[in-house]
JSON list of C-alpha atoms in Angstrom, two decimals:
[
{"chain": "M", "resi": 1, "resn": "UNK", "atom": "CA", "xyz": [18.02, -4.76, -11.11]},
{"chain": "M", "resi": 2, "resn": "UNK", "atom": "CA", "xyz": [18.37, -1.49, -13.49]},
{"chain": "M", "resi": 3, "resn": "UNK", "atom": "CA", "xyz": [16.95, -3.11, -16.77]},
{"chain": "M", "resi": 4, "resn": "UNK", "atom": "CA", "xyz": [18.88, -6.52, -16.78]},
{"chain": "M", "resi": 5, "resn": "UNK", "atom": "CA", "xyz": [21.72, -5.28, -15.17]},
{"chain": "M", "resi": 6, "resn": "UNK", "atom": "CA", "xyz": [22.03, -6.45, -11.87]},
{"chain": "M", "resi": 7, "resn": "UNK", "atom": "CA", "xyz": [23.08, -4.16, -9.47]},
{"chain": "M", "resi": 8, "resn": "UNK", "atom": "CA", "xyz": [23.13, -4.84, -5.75]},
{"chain": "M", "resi": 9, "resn": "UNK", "atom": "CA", "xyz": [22.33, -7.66, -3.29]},
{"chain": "M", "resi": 10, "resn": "UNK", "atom": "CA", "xyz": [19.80, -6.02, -1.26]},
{"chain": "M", "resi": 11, "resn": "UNK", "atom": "CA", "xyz": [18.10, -9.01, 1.55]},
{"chain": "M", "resi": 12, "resn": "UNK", "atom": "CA", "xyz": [14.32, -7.92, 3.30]},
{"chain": "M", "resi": 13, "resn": "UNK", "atom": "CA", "xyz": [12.68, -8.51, 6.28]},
{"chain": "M", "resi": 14, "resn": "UNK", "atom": "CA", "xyz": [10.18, -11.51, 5.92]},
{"chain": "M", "resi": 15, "resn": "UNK", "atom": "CA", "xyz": [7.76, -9.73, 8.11]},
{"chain": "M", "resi": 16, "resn": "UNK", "atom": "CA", "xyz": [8.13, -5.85, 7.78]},
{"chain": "M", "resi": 17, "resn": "UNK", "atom": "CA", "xyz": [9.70, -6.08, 3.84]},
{"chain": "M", "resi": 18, "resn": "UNK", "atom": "CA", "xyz": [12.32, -3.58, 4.67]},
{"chain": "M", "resi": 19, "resn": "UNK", "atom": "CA", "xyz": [16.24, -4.08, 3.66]},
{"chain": "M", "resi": 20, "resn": "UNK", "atom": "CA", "xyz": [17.74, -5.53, 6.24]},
{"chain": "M", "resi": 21, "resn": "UNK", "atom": "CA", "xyz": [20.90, -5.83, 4.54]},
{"chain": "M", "resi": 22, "resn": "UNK", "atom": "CA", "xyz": [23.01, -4.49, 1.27]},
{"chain": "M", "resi": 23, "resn": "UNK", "atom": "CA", "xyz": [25.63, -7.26, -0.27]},
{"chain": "M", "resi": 24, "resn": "UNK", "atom": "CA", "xyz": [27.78, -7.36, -3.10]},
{"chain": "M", "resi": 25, "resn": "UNK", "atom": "CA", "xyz": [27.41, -3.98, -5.59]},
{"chain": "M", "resi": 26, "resn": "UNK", "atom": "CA", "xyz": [27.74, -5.48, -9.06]},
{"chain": "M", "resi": 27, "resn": "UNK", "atom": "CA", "xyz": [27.21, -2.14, -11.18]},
{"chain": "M", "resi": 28, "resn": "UNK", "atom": "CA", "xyz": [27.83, 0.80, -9.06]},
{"chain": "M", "resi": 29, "resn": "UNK", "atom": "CA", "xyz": [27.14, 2.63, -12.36]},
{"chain": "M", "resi": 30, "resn": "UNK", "atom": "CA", "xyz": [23.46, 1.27, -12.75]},
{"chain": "M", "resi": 31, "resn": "UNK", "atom": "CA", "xyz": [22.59, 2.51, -8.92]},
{"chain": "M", "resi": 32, "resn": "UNK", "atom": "CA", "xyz": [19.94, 4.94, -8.53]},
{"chain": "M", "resi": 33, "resn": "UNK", "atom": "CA", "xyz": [20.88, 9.07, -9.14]},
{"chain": "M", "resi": 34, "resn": "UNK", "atom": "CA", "xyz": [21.31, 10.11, -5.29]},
{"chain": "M", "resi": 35, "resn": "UNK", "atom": "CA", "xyz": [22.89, 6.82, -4.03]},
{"chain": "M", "resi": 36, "resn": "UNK", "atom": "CA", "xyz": [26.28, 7.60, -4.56]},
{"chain": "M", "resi": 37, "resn": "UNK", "atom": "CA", "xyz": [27.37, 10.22, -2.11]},
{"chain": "M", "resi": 38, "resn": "UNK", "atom": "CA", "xyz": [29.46, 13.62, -2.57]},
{"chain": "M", "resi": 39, "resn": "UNK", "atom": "CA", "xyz": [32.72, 11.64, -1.45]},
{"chain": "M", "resi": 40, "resn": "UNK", "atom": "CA", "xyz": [31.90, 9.03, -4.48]},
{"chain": "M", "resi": 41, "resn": "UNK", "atom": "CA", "xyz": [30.82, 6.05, -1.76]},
{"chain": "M", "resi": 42, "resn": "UNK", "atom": "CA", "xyz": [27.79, 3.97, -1.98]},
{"chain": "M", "resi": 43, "resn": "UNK", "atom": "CA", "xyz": [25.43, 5.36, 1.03]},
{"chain": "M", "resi": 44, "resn": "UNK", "atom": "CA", "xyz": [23.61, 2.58, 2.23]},
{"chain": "M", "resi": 45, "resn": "UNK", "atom": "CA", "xyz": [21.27, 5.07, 4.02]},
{"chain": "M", "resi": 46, "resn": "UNK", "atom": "CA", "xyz": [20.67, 6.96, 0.50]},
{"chain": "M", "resi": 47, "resn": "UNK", "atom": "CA", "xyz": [19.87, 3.68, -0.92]},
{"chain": "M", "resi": 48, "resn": "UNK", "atom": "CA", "xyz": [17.77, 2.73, 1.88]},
{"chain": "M", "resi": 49, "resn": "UNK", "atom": "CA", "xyz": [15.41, 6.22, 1.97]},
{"chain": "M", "resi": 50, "resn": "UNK", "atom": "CA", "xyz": [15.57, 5.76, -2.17]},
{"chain": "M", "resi": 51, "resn": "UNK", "atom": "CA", "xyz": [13.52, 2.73, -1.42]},
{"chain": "M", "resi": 52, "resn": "UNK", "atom": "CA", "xyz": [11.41, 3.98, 1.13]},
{"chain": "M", "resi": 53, "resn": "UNK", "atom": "CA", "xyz": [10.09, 6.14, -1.27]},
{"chain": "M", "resi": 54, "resn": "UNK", "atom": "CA", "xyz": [9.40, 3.35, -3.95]},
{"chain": "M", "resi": 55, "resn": "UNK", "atom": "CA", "xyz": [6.44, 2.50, -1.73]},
{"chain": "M", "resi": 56, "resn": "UNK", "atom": "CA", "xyz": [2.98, 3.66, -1.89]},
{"chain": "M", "resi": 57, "resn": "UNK", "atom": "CA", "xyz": [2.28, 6.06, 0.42]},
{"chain": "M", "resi": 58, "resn": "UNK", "atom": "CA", "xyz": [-0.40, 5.63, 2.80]},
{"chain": "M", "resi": 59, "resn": "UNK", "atom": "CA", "xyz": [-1.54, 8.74, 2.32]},
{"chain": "M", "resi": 60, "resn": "UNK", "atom": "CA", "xyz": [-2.68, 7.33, -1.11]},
{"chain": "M", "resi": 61, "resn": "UNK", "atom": "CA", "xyz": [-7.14, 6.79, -1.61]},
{"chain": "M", "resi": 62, "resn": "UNK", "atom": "CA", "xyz": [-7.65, 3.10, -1.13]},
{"chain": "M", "resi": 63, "resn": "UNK", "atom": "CA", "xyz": [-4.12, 1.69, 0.16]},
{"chain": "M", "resi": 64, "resn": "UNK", "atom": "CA", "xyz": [-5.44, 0.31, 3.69]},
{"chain": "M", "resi": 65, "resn": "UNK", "atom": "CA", "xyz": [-8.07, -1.59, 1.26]},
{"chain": "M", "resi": 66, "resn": "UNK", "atom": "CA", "xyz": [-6.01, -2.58, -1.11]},
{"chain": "M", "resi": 67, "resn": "UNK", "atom": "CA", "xyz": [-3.54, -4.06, 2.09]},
{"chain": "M", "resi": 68, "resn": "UNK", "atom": "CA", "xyz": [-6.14, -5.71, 3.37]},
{"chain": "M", "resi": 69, "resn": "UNK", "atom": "CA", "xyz": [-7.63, -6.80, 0.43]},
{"chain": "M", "resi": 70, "resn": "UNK", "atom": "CA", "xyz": [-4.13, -8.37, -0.94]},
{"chain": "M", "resi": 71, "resn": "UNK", "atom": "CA", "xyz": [-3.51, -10.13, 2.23]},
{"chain": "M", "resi": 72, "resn": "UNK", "atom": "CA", "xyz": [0.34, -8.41, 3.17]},
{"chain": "M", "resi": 73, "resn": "UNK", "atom": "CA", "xyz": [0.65, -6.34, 5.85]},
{"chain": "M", "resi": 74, "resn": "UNK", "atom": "CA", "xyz": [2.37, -2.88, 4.69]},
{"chain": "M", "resi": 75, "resn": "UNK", "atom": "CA", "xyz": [3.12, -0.49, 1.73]},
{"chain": "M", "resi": 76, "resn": "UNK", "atom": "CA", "xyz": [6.77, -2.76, 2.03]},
{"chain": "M", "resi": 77, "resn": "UNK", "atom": "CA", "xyz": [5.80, -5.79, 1.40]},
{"chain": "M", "resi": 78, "resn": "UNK", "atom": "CA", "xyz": [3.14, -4.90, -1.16]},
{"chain": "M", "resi": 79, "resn": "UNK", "atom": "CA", "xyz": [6.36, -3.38, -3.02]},
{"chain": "M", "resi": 80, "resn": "UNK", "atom": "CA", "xyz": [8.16, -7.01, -3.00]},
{"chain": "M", "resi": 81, "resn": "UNK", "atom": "CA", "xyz": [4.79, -8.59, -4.01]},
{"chain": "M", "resi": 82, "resn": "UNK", "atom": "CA", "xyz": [5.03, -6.25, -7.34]},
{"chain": "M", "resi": 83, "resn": "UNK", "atom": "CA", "xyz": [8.83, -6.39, -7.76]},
{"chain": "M", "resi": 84, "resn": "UNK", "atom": "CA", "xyz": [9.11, -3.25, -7.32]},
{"chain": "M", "resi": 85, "resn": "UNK", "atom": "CA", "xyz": [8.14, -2.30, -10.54]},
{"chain": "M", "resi": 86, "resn": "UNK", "atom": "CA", "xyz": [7.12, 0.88, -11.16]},
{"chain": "M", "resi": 87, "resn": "UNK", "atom": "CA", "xyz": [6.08, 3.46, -14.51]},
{"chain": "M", "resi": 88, "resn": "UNK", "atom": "CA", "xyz": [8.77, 5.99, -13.41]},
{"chain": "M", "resi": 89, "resn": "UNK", "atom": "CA", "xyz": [11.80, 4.08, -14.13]},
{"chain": "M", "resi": 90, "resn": "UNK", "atom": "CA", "xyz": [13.42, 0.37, -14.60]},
{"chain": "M", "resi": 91, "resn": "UNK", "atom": "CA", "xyz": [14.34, -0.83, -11.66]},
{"chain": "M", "resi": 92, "resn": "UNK", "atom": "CA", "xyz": [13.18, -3.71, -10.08]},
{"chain": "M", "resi": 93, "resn": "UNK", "atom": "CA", "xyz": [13.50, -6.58, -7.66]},
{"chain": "M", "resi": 94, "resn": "UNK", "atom": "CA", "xyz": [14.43, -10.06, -9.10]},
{"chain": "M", "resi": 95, "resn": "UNK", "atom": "CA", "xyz": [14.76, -13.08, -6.87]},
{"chain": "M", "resi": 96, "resn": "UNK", "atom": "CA", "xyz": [18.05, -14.91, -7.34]},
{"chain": "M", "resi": 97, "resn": "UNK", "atom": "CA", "xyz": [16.19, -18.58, -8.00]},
{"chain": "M", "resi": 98, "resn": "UNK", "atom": "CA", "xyz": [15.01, -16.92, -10.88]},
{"chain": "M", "resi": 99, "resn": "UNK", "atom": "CA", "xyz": [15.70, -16.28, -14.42]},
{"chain": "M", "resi": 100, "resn": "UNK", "atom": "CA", "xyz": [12.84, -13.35, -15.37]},
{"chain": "M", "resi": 101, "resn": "UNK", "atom": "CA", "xyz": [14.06, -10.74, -17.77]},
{"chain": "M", "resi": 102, "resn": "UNK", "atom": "CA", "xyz": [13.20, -7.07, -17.64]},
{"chain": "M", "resi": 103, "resn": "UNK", "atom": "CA", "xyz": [10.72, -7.67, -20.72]},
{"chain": "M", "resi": 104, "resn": "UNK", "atom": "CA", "xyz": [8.83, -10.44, -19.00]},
{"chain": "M", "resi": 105, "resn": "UNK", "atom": "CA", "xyz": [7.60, -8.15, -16.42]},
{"chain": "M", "resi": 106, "resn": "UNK", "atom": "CA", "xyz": [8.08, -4.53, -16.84]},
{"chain": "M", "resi": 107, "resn": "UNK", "atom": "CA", "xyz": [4.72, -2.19, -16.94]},
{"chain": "M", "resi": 108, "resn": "UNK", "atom": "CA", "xyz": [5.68, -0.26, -20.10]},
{"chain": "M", "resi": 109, "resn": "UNK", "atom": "CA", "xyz": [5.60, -3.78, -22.19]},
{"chain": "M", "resi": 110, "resn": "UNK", "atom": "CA", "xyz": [3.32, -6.10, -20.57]},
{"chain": "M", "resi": 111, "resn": "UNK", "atom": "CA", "xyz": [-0.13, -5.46, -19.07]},
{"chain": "M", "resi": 112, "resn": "UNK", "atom": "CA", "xyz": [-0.52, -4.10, -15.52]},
{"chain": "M", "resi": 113, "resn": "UNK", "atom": "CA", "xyz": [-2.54, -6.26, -13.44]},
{"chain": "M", "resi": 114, "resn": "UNK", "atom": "CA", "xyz": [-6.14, -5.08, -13.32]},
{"chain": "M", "resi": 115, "resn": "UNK", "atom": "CA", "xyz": [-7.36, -6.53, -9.91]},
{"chain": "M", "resi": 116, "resn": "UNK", "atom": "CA", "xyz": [-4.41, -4.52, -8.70]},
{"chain": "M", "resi": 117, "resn": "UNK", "atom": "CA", "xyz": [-5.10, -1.36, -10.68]},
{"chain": "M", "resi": 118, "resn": "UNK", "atom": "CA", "xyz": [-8.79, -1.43, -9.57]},
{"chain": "M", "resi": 119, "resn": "UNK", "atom": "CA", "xyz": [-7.49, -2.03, -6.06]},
{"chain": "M", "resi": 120, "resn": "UNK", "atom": "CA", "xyz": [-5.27, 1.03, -5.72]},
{"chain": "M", "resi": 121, "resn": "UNK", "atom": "CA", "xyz": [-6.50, 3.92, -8.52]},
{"chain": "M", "resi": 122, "resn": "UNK", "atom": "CA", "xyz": [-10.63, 2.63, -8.33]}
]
């Protein structure tokens, strides 16, 4: 999702949280800056390495605890666990069973979870 535009079909991994498939583009025009290639095609690999790098790095202070402490088992499916919400821009994942809205969840309108905070900035 870009806002409440949906965008793209993208299907995970249960166990590693990594896109194991892209389906149906709905607004190529929404799509993340980078995606669409110099020939004016969708690249699934751009889209793919443009969410690779929506994940917390584990590089990051406290990330192993916070894994741990959160009960998933990578920087992947801690992003699915948190929509993939992030304070850099408005995308985000929204399951297809359900009707959330951008302003129900987004971090620039609604609190950011402090258990979560605590876990990965101390």
């Amino acid at each position: 999702m870009h806002l409440n535009h949906e965008v793209v079909d993208l299907f995970f991994d249960d166990k590693s949280g990594a896109i194991k498939e892209i389906g149906n583009v709905y607004s190529p025009q929404h799509l993340p800056i980078g995606v669409i290639d110099e020939r004016g095609i969708i690249s699934n690999k751009n889209l793919i390495e443009w969410w690779i790098d929506r994940r917390i790095p584990l590089s990051r202070s406290g990330i192993e605890e916070a894994i741990d402490k959160l009960n998933v088992t990578n920087t992947n499916i801690l992003l699915l666990k948190c929509s993939a919400l992030s304070l850099s821009d408005q995308y985000w994942i929204k399951p297809k069973e359900t009707d959330i809205k951008w302003e129900d969840i987004n971090f620039f309108d609604n609190d950011f979870s402090n258990d979560i905070g605590e876990l990965l900035f101390g």
